[in-house]
């Protein structure tokens, strides 16, 4: 973000073209973890609470983020998040590395207190469908539909929170996306 600020101020193709008052952050897996970190997650480090929150970020999308091993600190870990986050996961989103199980990926949503938290759990989606890259092996049945839904909900999320688009907000949070998704997943918001 510091570099984007410098590029926005310096002579060049990006000078004055970046809206640095409406910044979104998104990531998958460890990138989802990083997204939660800069969104306000609190980490216990050497007896102190550490936060890497960046107040310049106004909304986020966290896909398949791992959760802290210590389940007793989840309220503290996620209770400091102050921005709207779209949490995305799947019913088969077990971690290929580490110990996070699919059902645990909702913990950040469950333990965040600020309004604007939204959770979408896609049926039969595994960890790698969120990566956006073609699979090395043959695609799994349903991958194309999940990717289509991801594009729709993420675009509407950014339009809603970064552009202030009331129509996108109504569609996403008012039932339009849920109707579009049908039986392919579940949708929760708070």
Coordinates of N, CA and C in Angstrom, one line a residue:
X1 N 0.8 -1.2 0.0 CA 0.0 0.0 0.0 C 0.9 1.3 0.0
X2 N 2.0 1.2 0.7 CA 2.9 2.3 0.7 C 3.4 2.6 -0.8
X3 N 3.7 1.5 -1.5 CA 4.2 1.6 -2.8 C 3.1 2.1 -3.8
X4 N 1.9 1.7 -3.6 CA 0.8 2.2 -4.4 C 0.6 3.7 -4.1
X5 N 0.8 4.1 -2.9 CA 0.7 5.5 -2.6 C 1.8 6.3 -3.3
X6 N 3.0 5.8 -3.3 CA 4.1 6.4 -4.0 C 3.8 6.5 -5.5
X7 N 3.3 5.4 -6.1 CA 3.0 5.3 -7.5 C 1.9 6.3 -7.9
X8 N 0.9 6.5 -7.0 CA -0.2 7.4 -7.2 C 0.3 8.9 -7.2
X9 N 1.4 9.1 -6.5 CA 1.9 10.5 -6.3 C 3.0 10.8 -7.4
X10 N 3.7 9.8 -7.9 CA 4.8 10.0 -8.8 C 4.3 10.2 -10.2
X11 N 5.1 10.9 -11.0 CA 4.9 10.9 -12.5 C 4.9 9.5 -13.0
X12 N 4.0 9.2 -13.9 CA 3.9 7.8 -14.5 C 2.5 7.5 -14.8
X13 N 2.3 6.3 -15.3 CA 0.9 5.9 -15.8 C -0.1 5.8 -14.7
X14 N 0.3 5.7 -13.4 CA -0.7 5.5 -12.3 C -1.0 6.8 -11.6
X15 N -0.2 7.9 -11.9 CA -0.3 9.1 -11.2 C -1.8 9.6 -11.1
X16 N -2.3 9.7 -9.8 CA -3.6 10.2 -9.6 C -4.8 9.3 -10.0
X17 N -4.5 8.1 -10.4 CA -5.5 7.2 -10.9 C -6.0 6.2 -9.8
X18 N -5.3 6.1 -8.7 CA -5.7 5.0 -7.7 C -6.5 5.7 -6.6
X19 N -7.6 5.0 -6.3 CA -8.5 5.4 -5.2 C -8.0 4.8 -3.9
X20 N -7.2 5.5 -3.2 CA -6.6 4.9 -2.0 C -7.4 5.1 -0.8
X21 N -8.6 5.6 -1.0 CA -9.6 5.7 0.2 C -10.5 4.5 0.2
X22 N -10.5 3.7 -0.9 CA -11.4 2.5 -1.0 C -10.5 1.3 -1.4
X23 N -9.9 0.7 -0.4 CA -8.9 -0.4 -0.7 C -9.5 -1.7 -0.2
X24 N -9.4 -2.7 -1.1 CA -9.8 -4.1 -0.7 C -8.6 -5.0 -0.7
X25 N -8.7 -6.0 0.2 CA -7.7 -7.0 0.3 C -8.3 -8.4 0.2
X26 N -7.7 -9.3 -0.6 CA -8.2 -10.6 -0.7 C -7.1 -11.6 -0.7
X27 N -7.4 -12.8 -0.3 CA -6.4 -13.8 -0.3 C -7.0 -15.2 -0.1
X28 N -6.2 -16.2 -0.5 CA -6.7 -17.6 -0.4 C -5.6 -18.4 0.4
X29 N -6.1 -19.2 1.3 CA -5.3 -20.1 2.2 C -4.4 -19.2 3.0
X30 N -3.0 -19.3 2.9 CA -2.2 -18.4 3.7 C -2.5 -17.0 3.3
X31 N -2.9 -16.7 2.1 CA -3.3 -15.3 1.7 C -4.6 -14.9 2.5
X32 N -5.4 -15.9 2.7 CA -6.6 -15.6 3.5 C -6.3 -15.3 5.0
X33 N -5.2 -16.0 5.5 CA -4.7 -15.7 6.8 C -4.1 -14.3 6.8
X34 N -3.3 -14.0 5.8 CA -2.7 -12.6 5.7 C -3.8 -11.6 5.7
X35 N -4.9 -11.8 4.9 CA -6.0 -10.9 4.8 C -6.6 -10.7 6.2
X36 N -6.9 -11.7 6.9 CA -7.4 -11.6 8.3 C -6.4 -10.8 9.2
X37 N -5.2 -11.0 9.0 CA -4.2 -10.4 9.8 C -4.2 -8.8 9.6
X38 N -4.2 -8.4 8.3 CA -4.2 -7.0 8.1 C -5.6 -6.4 8.3
X39 N -6.6 -7.2 8.5 CA -8.0 -6.8 8.8 C -8.2 -6.6 10.3
X40 N -7.3 -7.0 11.1 CA -7.4 -6.8 12.5 C -7.3 -8.0 13.4
X41 N -7.0 -9.2 12.9 CA -6.9 -10.4 13.8 C -5.7 -10.1 14.8
X42 N -5.9 -10.6 16.0 CA -5.0 -10.4 17.1 C -4.2 -11.7 17.3
X43 N -2.9 -11.6 17.4 CA -2.0 -12.8 17.6 C -1.3 -12.7 19.0
X44 N -1.4 -13.7 19.8 CA -0.6 -13.7 21.0 C 0.9 -14.0 20.7
X45 N 1.8 -13.1 21.0 CA 3.2 -13.3 20.8 C 4.0 -12.9 22.0
X46 N 4.7 -13.9 22.6 CA 5.5 -13.6 23.8 C 4.8 -12.9 24.9
X47 N 3.6 -13.4 25.2 CA 2.8 -12.8 26.2 C 2.1 -11.5 25.9
X48 N 2.2 -11.0 24.7 CA 1.6 -9.7 24.3 C 0.6 -10.0 23.1
X49 N -0.3 -9.1 22.9 CA -1.2 -9.2 21.8 C -0.6 -8.3 20.7
X50 N -0.5 -9.0 19.5 CA 0.1 -8.3 18.3 C -1.0 -8.2 17.3
X51 N -1.1 -7.0 16.7 CA -2.0 -6.8 15.5 C -1.3 -6.2 14.4
X52 N -1.6 -6.6 13.2 CA -1.0 -6.1 12.0 C -2.0 -5.3 11.2
X53 N -3.1 -4.9 11.8 CA -4.2 -4.2 11.2 C -3.7 -3.0 10.4
X54 N -4.2 -2.8 9.2 CA -3.9 -1.6 8.4 C -5.2 -0.9 8.2
X55 N -5.3 0.3 8.7 CA -6.6 1.1 8.7 C -6.9 1.6 7.3
X56 N -6.0 1.4 6.4 CA -6.3 1.8 5.0 C -7.2 0.9 4.2
X57 N -7.3 -0.3 4.7 CA -8.1 -1.4 4.1 C -9.6 -1.2 4.6
X58 N -10.5 -1.1 3.6 CA -11.9 -0.8 3.9 C -12.8 -2.1 3.9
X59 N -12.4 -3.1 3.1 CA -13.2 -4.3 3.0 C -12.2 -5.5 2.6
X60 N -12.6 -6.7 2.8 CA -11.7 -7.8 2.5 C -12.5 -9.1 2.1
X61 N -11.8 -10.0 1.5 CA -12.3 -11.3 1.1 C -11.3 -12.3 1.6
X62 N -11.7 -13.2 2.5 CA -10.8 -14.2 3.0 C -11.3 -15.6 2.6
X63 N -10.5 -16.3 1.7 CA -10.9 -17.6 1.2 C -10.1 -18.7 1.9
X64 N -10.7 -19.7 2.5 CA -10.1 -20.9 3.1 C -9.0 -20.5 4.1
X65 N -9.2 -19.5 4.9 CA -8.1 -19.1 5.9 C -8.0 -20.2 7.0
X66 N -6.7 -20.5 7.4 CA -6.6 -21.4 8.5 C -7.0 -20.7 9.8
X67 N -7.2 -21.4 10.8 CA -7.6 -20.9 12.1 C -6.5 -21.1 13.2
X68 N -6.5 -20.3 14.2 CA -5.5 -20.5 15.3 C -5.7 -21.9 15.9
X69 N -4.6 -22.5 16.4 CA -4.6 -23.8 17.0 C -5.3 -23.7 18.4
X70 N -5.1 -22.5 19.1 CA -5.7 -22.4 20.4 C -7.2 -21.9 20.2
X71 N -8.1 -22.8 20.4 CA -9.5 -22.5 20.2 C -10.1 -21.6 21.3
X72 N -9.4 -21.5 22.4 CA -9.9 -20.7 23.6 C -9.7 -19.2 23.3
X73 N -9.0 -18.8 22.3 CA -8.7 -17.4 22.1 C -9.4 -16.8 20.8
X74 N -10.4 -17.5 20.3 CA -11.0 -17.1 19.0 C -11.7 -15.8 19.1
X75 N -12.4 -15.6 20.2 CA -13.1 -14.3 20.4 C -12.1 -13.1 20.4
X76 N -11.0 -13.3 21.1 CA -10.0 -12.3 21.1 C -9.3 -12.2 19.8
X77 N -9.0 -13.3 19.1 CA -8.3 -13.2 17.9 C -9.1 -12.5 16.8
X78 N -10.4 -12.7 16.7 CA -11.2 -12.2 15.6 C -12.1 -11.0 16.1
X79 N -12.2 -10.8 17.4 CA -13.1 -9.7 17.9 C -12.6 -8.3 17.6
X80 N -11.4 -8.2 17.2 CA -10.8 -6.8 16.9 C -11.0 -6.4 15.4
X81 N -11.5 -7.3 14.6 CA -11.7 -7.0 13.2 C -12.8 -5.9 13.1
X82 N -12.6 -4.9 12.4 CA -13.5 -3.8 12.3 C -14.0 -3.5 10.9
X83 N -13.7 -4.3 9.9 CA -14.1 -4.1 8.5 C -15.0 -5.2 8.0
X84 N -15.8 -5.0 7.0 CA -16.6 -6.1 6.4 C -15.7 -7.1 5.7
X85 N -15.9 -8.3 6.0 CA -15.2 -9.4 5.3 C -16.1 -10.4 4.8
X86 N -15.9 -10.8 3.5 CA -16.5 -12.0 2.9 C -15.7 -13.2 3.2
X87 N -16.2 -14.1 4.0 CA -15.5 -15.4 4.3 C -16.0 -16.5 3.4
X88 N -15.1 -17.1 2.6 CA -15.5 -18.1 1.6 C -14.8 -19.4 2.0
X89 N -15.6 -20.5 1.9 CA -15.0 -21.8 2.2 C -15.9 -22.9 1.5
X90 N -15.6 -24.1 1.7 CA -16.4 -25.2 1.1 C -16.6 -26.4 2.1
X91 N -17.5 -27.2 1.8 CA -17.8 -28.3 2.7 C -16.7 -29.4 2.7
X92 N -15.8 -29.3 1.7 CA -14.7 -30.2 1.6 C -13.3 -29.5 1.7
X93 N -13.3 -28.3 2.3 CA -12.2 -27.4 2.3 C -11.2 -27.8 3.5
X94 N -10.8 -29.1 3.5 CA -9.8 -29.5 4.4 C -8.4 -29.0 3.9
X95 N -7.5 -28.7 4.8 CA -6.2 -28.1 4.4 C -5.3 -29.2 3.9
X96 N -4.7 -28.9 2.7 CA -3.7 -29.9 2.2 C -2.4 -29.8 3.1
X97 N -2.2 -28.7 3.8 CA -1.0 -28.6 4.7 C -1.6 -28.0 6.0
X98 N -1.2 -28.6 7.1 CA -1.7 -28.1 8.4 C -2.8 -28.9 8.9
X99 N -3.5 -28.4 9.8 CA -4.6 -29.2 10.5 C -6.0 -28.6 10.4
X100 N -6.2 -27.5 9.6 CA -7.5 -26.9 9.6 C -8.5 -27.8 8.8
X101 N -9.6 -28.1 9.5 CA -10.7 -28.9 8.8 C -11.7 -28.0 8.2
X102 N -12.5 -28.5 7.3 CA -13.5 -27.7 6.6 C -14.4 -27.0 7.5
X103 N -14.9 -27.7 8.5 CA -15.9 -27.1 9.5 C -15.3 -26.0 10.3
X104 N -14.0 -25.9 10.5 CA -13.3 -24.9 11.3 C -13.1 -23.6 10.5
X105 N -13.2 -23.6 9.2 CA -13.0 -22.4 8.4 C -14.0 -21.3 8.7
X106 N -15.1 -21.6 9.3 CA -16.0 -20.5 9.6 C -15.7 -19.8 10.9
X107 N -14.7 -20.2 11.6 CA -14.4 -19.6 13.0 C -14.2 -18.1 12.9
X108 N -13.5 -17.6 11.9 CA -13.3 -16.1 11.9 C -14.6 -15.4 11.7
X109 N -15.5 -15.9 10.9 CA -16.9 -15.3 10.8 C -17.6 -15.4 12.2
X110 N -17.6 -16.6 12.8 CA -18.4 -16.8 14.0 C -17.9 -15.9 15.1
X111 N -16.6 -15.6 15.2 CA -16.0 -14.9 16.3 C -15.7 -13.4 16.0
X112 N -16.2 -12.9 14.8 CA -16.1 -11.5 14.5 C -17.4 -10.8 14.9
X113 N -17.3 -9.6 15.5 CA -18.5 -9.0 16.0 C -19.0 -7.8 15.2
X114 N -18.2 -7.3 14.3 CA -18.6 -6.1 13.6 C -19.6 -6.5 12.5
X115 N -20.6 -5.7 12.3 CA -21.5 -5.9 11.1 C -20.8 -5.9 9.8
X116 N -21.3 -6.6 8.8 CA -20.7 -6.7 7.5 C -19.9 -7.9 7.3
X117 N -20.0 -8.9 8.3 CA -19.4 -10.2 8.1 C -20.3 -11.1 7.3
X118 N -19.9 -11.7 6.3 CA -20.7 -12.6 5.4 C -19.9 -13.9 5.2
X119 N -20.6 -15.0 5.3 CA -20.0 -16.3 5.1 C -20.7 -17.1 4.1
X120 N -20.0 -17.6 3.1 CA -20.6 -18.4 2.1 C -19.8 -19.8 2.1
X121 N -20.5 -20.8 2.3 CA -20.0 -22.2 2.3 C -20.5 -22.9 1.0
X122 N -19.6 -23.2 0.1 CA -20.0 -23.9 -1.1 C -20.0 -25.4 -0.9
X123 N -21.1 -26.0 -1.3 CA -21.2 -27.5 -1.2 C -20.2 -28.2 -2.1
X124 N -19.5 -29.1 -1.5 CA -18.5 -30.0 -2.2 C -17.3 -29.2 -2.7
X125 N -17.1 -27.9 -2.3 CA -15.9 -27.2 -2.7 C -14.8 -27.6 -1.8
X126 N -13.7 -27.9 -2.5 CA -12.5 -28.3 -1.7 C -11.5 -27.1 -1.7
X127 N -10.4 -27.3 -1.1 CA -9.4 -26.2 -0.8 C -8.9 -25.5 -2.1
X128 N -8.7 -26.3 -3.1 CA -8.0 -25.8 -4.3 C -8.9 -25.1 -5.3
X129 N -10.3 -25.3 -5.2 CA -11.1 -24.6 -6.2 C -11.1 -23.1 -6.0
X130 N -10.7 -22.6 -4.8 CA -10.6 -21.2 -4.5 C -9.3 -20.6 -5.1
X131 N -8.3 -21.4 -5.5 CA -7.0 -20.9 -6.0 C -7.1 -20.2 -7.3
X132 N -8.1 -20.5 -8.1 CA -8.3 -19.9 -9.4 C -7.5 -20.4 -10.5
X133 N -6.7 -21.4 -10.2 CA -5.8 -22.0 -11.3 C -6.4 -23.3 -11.7
X134 N -6.2 -23.7 -13.0 CA -6.7 -25.0 -13.4 C -6.0 -26.1 -12.6
X135 N -6.7 -27.1 -12.4 CA -6.2 -28.3 -11.6 C -5.2 -29.0 -12.4
X136 N -4.2 -29.6 -11.8 CA -3.2 -30.5 -12.5 C -4.0 -31.7 -13.0
X137 N -4.8 -32.3 -12.1 CA -5.6 -33.4 -12.5 C -6.9 -32.9 -13.2
X138 N -7.8 -33.7 -13.6 CA -9.0 -33.3 -14.2 C -9.9 -32.5 -13.3
X139 N -10.6 -31.5 -13.7 CA -11.4 -30.7 -12.9 C -12.5 -31.6 -12.2
X140 N -12.8 -31.2 -11.0 CA -13.8 -32.0 -10.2 C -15.2 -31.6 -10.7
X141 N -16.2 -32.5 -10.7 CA -17.5 -32.0 -11.0 C -18.0 -30.9 -10.1
X142 N -18.6 -29.9 -10.7 CA -19.0 -28.8 -9.9 C -18.1 -27.6 -9.8
X143 N -16.8 -27.8 -10.2 CA -15.8 -26.7 -10.1 C -16.2 -25.5 -10.9
X144 N -16.6 -25.7 -12.1 CA -17.0 -24.6 -13.0 C -18.1 -23.7 -12.4
X145 N -19.1 -24.4 -11.8 CA -20.2 -23.7 -11.2 C -19.7 -22.9 -10.0
X146 N -18.9 -23.5 -9.1 CA -18.4 -22.8 -8.0 C -17.5 -21.6 -8.4
X147 N -16.7 -21.7 -9.4 CA -15.9 -20.6 -9.9 C -16.8 -19.5 -10.4
X148 N -17.8 -19.8 -11.1 CA -18.8 -18.8 -11.6 C -19.5 -18.1 -10.4
X149 N -19.9 -18.8 -9.4 CA -20.5 -18.2 -8.2 C -19.5 -17.3 -7.5
X150 N -18.2 -17.8 -7.4 CA -17.2 -17.0 -6.8 C -17.0 -15.6 -7.5
X151 N -16.9 -15.7 -8.8 CA -16.8 -14.4 -9.6 C -18.0 -13.5 -9.3
X152 N -19.2 -14.0 -9.3 CA -20.4 -13.2 -9.0 C -20.4 -12.6 -7.6
X153 N -20.1 -13.4 -6.6 CA -20.2 -12.9 -5.2 C -19.0 -11.9 -4.9
X154 N -17.9 -12.2 -5.4 CA -16.7 -11.4 -5.1 C -16.9 -10.0 -5.9
X155 N -17.3 -10.0 -7.1 CA -17.5 -8.8 -7.8 C -18.6 -7.9 -7.1
X156 N -19.7 -8.6 -6.7 CA -20.7 -7.8 -6.0 C -20.2 -7.3 -4.7
X157 N -19.4 -8.1 -4.0 CA -18.8 -7.6 -2.7 C -18.0 -6.4 -2.9
X158 N -17.1 -6.4 -3.9 CA -16.3 -5.2 -4.1 C -17.1 -4.0 -4.5
X159 N -18.1 -4.3 -5.4 CA -19.0 -3.2 -5.8 C -19.8 -2.6 -4.6
X160 N -20.2 -3.4 -3.8 CA -21.0 -3.0 -2.6 C -20.1 -2.2 -1.6
X161 N -18.9 -2.7 -1.2 CA -18.2 -2.1 -0.1 C -17.1 -1.1 -0.6
X162 N -16.6 -1.3 -1.9 CA -15.6 -0.3 -2.3 C -16.2 0.8 -3.2
X163 N -17.3 0.5 -3.9 CA -17.9 1.5 -4.8 C -19.2 2.1 -4.2
X164 N -19.7 1.5 -3.1 CA -20.9 2.0 -2.6 C -22.1 1.7 -3.4
X165 N -22.1 0.7 -4.2 CA -23.2 0.4 -5.2 C -24.4 -0.3 -4.5
X166 N -25.4 0.5 -4.3 CA -26.6 0.0 -3.6 C -27.3 -1.2 -4.3
X167 N -27.3 -1.2 -5.6 CA -27.9 -2.3 -6.3 C -27.1 -3.6 -6.1
X168 N -25.8 -3.6 -6.1 CA -24.9 -4.7 -5.8 C -25.2 -5.2 -4.4
X169 N -25.3 -4.3 -3.4 CA -25.5 -4.6 -2.0 C -26.8 -5.3 -1.9
X170 N -27.9 -4.8 -2.5 CA -29.2 -5.4 -2.4 C -29.2 -6.8 -3.0
X171 N -28.5 -7.0 -4.2 CA -28.5 -8.3 -4.8 C -27.7 -9.3 -3.9
X172 N -26.6 -8.9 -3.4 CA -25.7 -9.8 -2.7 C -26.3 -10.1 -1.3
X173 N -26.7 -9.1 -0.6 CA -27.1 -9.2 0.8 C -28.6 -9.4 1.0
X174 N -29.4 -9.0 -0.1 CA -30.8 -9.0 0.0 C -31.5 -10.3 -0.6
X175 N -30.7 -11.3 -1.0 CA -31.3 -12.5 -1.4 C -31.1 -12.9 -2.8
X176 N -30.6 -12.0 -3.7 CA -30.4 -12.3 -5.1 C -29.3 -13.3 -5.3
X177 N -28.2 -13.2 -4.6 CA -27.1 -14.1 -4.7 C -27.5 -15.5 -4.2
X178 N -28.2 -15.5 -3.1 CA -28.7 -16.7 -2.5 C -29.6 -17.5 -3.4
X179 N -30.5 -16.8 -4.1 CA -31.3 -17.4 -5.1 C -30.5 -17.9 -6.3
X180 N -29.5 -17.1 -6.7 CA -28.6 -17.6 -7.8 C -27.9 -18.8 -7.4
X181 N -27.4 -18.9 -6.2 CA -26.6 -20.0 -5.7 C -27.5 -21.2 -5.5
X182 N -28.7 -21.1 -5.2 CA -29.6 -22.2 -5.0 C -29.1 -23.2 -4.0
X183 N -29.1 -24.4 -4.3 CA -28.6 -25.5 -3.4 C -27.1 -25.7 -3.5
X184 N -26.4 -24.8 -4.1 CA -24.9 -25.0 -4.3 C -24.2 -24.5 -3.1
X185 N -24.8 -24.0 -2.0 CA -24.1 -23.5 -0.9 C -25.1 -22.9 0.1
X186 N -24.5 -22.4 1.2 CA -25.2 -21.6 2.2 C -24.6 -20.3 2.4
X187 N -25.5 -19.3 2.8 CA -25.2 -17.9 2.9 C -25.6 -17.4 4.3
X188 N -24.6 -16.8 5.0 CA -24.9 -16.2 6.3 C -24.3 -14.8 6.4
X189 N -25.0 -13.9 7.1 CA -24.5 -12.6 7.3 C -24.8 -12.1 8.6
X190 N -24.0 -11.1 9.1 CA -24.3 -10.5 10.4 C -23.8 -9.1 10.3

